[in-house]
One Martini backbone bead per residue (centre of mass of N, CA, C, O) as a GRO file, in nm:
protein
  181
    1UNK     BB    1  11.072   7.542   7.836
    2UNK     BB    2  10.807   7.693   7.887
    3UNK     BB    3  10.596   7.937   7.809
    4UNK     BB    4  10.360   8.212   7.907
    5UNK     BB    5  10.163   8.402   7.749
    6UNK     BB    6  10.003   8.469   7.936
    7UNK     BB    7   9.899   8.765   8.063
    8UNK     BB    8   9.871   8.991   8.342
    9UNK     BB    9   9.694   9.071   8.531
   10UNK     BB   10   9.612   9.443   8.618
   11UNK     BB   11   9.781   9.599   8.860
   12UNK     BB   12   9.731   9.746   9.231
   13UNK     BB   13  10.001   9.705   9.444
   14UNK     BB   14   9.940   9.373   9.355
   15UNK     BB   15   9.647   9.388   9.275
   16UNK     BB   16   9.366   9.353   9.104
   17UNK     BB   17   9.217   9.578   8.929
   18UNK     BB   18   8.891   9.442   8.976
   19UNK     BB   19   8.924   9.512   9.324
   20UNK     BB   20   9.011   9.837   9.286
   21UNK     BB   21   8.746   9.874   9.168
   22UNK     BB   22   8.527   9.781   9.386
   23UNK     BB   23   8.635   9.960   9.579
   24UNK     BB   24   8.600  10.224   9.492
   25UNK     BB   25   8.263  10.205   9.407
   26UNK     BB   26   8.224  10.206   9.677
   27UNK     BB   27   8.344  10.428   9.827
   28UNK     BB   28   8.168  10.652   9.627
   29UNK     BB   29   7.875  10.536   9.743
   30UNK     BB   30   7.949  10.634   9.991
   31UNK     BB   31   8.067  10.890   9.970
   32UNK     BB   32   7.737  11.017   9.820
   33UNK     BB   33   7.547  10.914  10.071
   34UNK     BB   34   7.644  11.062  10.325
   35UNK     BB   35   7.488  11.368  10.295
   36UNK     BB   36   7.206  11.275  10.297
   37UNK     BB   37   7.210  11.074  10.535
   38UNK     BB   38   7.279  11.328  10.744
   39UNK     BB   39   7.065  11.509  10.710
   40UNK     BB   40   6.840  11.296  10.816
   41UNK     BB   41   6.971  11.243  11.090
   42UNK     BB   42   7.011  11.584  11.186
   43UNK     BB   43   6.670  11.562  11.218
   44UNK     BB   44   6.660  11.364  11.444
   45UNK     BB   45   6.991  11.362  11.584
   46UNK     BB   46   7.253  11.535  11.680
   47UNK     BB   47   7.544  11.562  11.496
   48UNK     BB   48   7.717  11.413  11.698
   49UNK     BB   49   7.620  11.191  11.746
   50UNK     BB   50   7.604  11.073  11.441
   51UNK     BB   51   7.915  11.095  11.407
   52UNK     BB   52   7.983  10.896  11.652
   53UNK     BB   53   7.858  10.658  11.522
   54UNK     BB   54   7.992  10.647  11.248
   55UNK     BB   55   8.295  10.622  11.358
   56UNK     BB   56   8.264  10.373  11.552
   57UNK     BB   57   8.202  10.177  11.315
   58UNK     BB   58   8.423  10.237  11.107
   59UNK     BB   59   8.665  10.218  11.305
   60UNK     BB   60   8.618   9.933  11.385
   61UNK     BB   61   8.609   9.805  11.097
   62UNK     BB   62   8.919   9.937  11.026
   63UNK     BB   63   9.078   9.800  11.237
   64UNK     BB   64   9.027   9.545  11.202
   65UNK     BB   65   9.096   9.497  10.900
   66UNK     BB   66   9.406   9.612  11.005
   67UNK     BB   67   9.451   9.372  11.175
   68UNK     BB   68   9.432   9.166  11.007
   69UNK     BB   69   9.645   9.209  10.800
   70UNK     BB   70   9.912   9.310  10.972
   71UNK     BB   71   9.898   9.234  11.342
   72UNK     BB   72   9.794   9.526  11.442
   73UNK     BB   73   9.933   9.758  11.527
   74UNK     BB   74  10.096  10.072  11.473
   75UNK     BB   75  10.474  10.096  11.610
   76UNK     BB   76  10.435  10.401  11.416
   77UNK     BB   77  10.253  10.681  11.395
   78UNK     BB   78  10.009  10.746  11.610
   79UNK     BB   79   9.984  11.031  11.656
   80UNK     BB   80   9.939  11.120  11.384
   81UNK     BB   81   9.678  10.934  11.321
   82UNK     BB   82   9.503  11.105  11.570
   83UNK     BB   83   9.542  11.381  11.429
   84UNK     BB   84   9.423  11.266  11.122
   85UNK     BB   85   9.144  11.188  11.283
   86UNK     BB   86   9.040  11.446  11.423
   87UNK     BB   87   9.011  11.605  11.177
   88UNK     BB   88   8.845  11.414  10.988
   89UNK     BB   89   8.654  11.344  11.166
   90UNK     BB   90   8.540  11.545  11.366
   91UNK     BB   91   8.605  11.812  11.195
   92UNK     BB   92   8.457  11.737  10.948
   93UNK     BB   93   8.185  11.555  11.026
   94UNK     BB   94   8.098  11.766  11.269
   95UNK     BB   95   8.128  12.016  11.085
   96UNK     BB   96   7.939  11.861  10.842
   97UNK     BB   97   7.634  11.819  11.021
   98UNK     BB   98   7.615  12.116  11.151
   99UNK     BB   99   7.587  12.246  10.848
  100UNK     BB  100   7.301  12.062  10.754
  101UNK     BB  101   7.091  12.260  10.790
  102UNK     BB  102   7.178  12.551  10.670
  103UNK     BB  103   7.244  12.336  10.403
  104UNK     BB  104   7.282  12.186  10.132
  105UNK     BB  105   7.385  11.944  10.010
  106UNK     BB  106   7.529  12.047   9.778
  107UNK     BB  107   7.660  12.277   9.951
  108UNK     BB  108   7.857  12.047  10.045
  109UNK     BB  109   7.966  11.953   9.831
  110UNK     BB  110   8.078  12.218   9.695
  111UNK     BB  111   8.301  12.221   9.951
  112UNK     BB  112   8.429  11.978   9.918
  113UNK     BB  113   8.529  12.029   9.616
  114UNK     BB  114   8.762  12.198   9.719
  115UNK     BB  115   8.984  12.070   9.836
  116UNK     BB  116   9.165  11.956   9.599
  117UNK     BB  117   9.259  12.234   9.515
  118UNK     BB  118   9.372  12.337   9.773
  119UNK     BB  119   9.595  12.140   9.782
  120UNK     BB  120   9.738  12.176   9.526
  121UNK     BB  121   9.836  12.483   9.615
  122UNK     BB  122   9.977  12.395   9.888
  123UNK     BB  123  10.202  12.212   9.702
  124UNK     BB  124  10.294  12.452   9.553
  125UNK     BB  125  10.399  12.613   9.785
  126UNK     BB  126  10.576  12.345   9.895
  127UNK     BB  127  10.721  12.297   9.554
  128UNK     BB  128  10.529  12.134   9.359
  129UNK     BB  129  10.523  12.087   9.047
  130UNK     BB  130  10.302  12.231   8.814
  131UNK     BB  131  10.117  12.183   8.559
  132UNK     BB  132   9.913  12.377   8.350
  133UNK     BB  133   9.679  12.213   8.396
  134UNK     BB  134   9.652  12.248   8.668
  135UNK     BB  135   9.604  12.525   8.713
  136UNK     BB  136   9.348  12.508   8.509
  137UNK     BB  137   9.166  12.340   8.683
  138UNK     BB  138   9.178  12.524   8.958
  139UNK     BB  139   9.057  12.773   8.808
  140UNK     BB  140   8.778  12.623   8.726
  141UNK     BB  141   8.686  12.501   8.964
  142UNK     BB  142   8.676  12.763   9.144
  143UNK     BB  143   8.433  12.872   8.956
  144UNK     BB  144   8.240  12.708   8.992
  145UNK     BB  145   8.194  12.668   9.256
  146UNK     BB  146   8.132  12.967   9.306
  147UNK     BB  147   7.908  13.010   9.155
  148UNK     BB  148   7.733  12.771   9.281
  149UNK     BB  149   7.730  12.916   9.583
  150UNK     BB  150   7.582  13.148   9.501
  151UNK     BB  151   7.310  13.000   9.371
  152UNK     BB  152   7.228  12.912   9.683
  153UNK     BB  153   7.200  13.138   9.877
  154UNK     BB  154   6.877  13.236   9.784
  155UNK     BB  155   6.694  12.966   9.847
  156UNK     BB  156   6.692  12.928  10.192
  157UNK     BB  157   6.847  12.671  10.269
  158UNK     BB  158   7.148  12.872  10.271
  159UNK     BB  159   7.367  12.994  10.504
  160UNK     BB  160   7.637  13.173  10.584
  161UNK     BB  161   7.699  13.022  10.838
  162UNK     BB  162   7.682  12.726  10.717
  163UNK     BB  163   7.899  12.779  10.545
  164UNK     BB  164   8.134  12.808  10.753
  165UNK     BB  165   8.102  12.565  10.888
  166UNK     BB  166   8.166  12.390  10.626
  167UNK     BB  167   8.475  12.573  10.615
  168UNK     BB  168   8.551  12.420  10.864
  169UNK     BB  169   8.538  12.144  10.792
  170UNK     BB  170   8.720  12.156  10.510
  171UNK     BB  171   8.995  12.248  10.683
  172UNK     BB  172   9.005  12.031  10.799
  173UNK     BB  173   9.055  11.799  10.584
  174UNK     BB  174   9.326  11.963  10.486
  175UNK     BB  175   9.494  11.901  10.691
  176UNK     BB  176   9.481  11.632  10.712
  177UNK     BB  177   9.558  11.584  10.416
  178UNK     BB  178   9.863  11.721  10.422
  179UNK     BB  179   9.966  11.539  10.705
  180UNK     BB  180   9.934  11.315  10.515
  181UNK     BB  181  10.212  11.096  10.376
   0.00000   0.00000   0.00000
């Protein structure tokens, strides 16, 4: 019996690792250039229309995709789904369209980088052990935000409003994000 010396390319939930690089970077790229791309949409057309399109589009292409690795619809946990679908999609997209007009990108950008924050927070309220390097993060994190979106207040493109707005984007996604298991 030979043995095969060679080792077995690094896996990630069982798929191989350059694949899930692959897919990160397309994610990346798709949503670094969401902010940008619906900015211009929303100047030409209503934010819930865009909204609408975005998700029916997106919404098709994962159902199809997810249906046909699966073999259909999944038998349990549909309520939840469409629940943080609501937050997620509606919620967040919708009304961080609706802020797009009165926000520049940035500050959609920045109001946006507060989430993974605000849940980590979240977890540790939930009993979650955080390590101090997290908690340092978190106040780091929290510092620049606060910083950068006061440094924007000023410039012209940004209103009290649209950041209001915004701020209800990132609630809804914050929820969705909690909610999801």
């Amino acid at each position: 019996m030979q043995s095969d010396s060679r080792s077995a390319a690094p896996a990630f939930h069982g798929r191989p690792m350059i694949r899930f690089a692959v897919l990160a970077a397309v994610w990346a790229t798709l949503w670094s250039g969401a902010f940008a791309a619906t900015k211009i949409a929303v100047s030409q057309s209503a934010p819930m229309t865009v909204v609408a399109i975005r998700c029916t589009v997106a919404g098709a292409l994962m159902v199809a995709l997810s249906w046909r690795a699966t073999g259909g619809p999944p038998k349990k946990g549909l309520g939840g789904l469409i629940i943080v679908g609501v937050l997620n999609n509606t919620g967040y997209l919708g009304l961080i369209a609706a802020a797009l007009p009165h926000v520049s990108v940035g500050m959609a950008a920045i109001l946006t980088s507060t989430i993974p924050i605000v849940v980590l927070v979240i977890s540790a309220l939930q009993g979650e052990q955080l390590r101090m390097v997290q908690w340092a993060g978190c106040v780091i994190g929290f510092v620049g935000v606060t910083g950068s979106a006061l440094t924007r207040l000023g410039s012209g493109d940004t209103t009290g409003g649209g950041i209001a707005i915004g701020s209800a984007a990132v609630a809804c996604l914050i929820a969705g994000t909690v909610l999801t298991p």
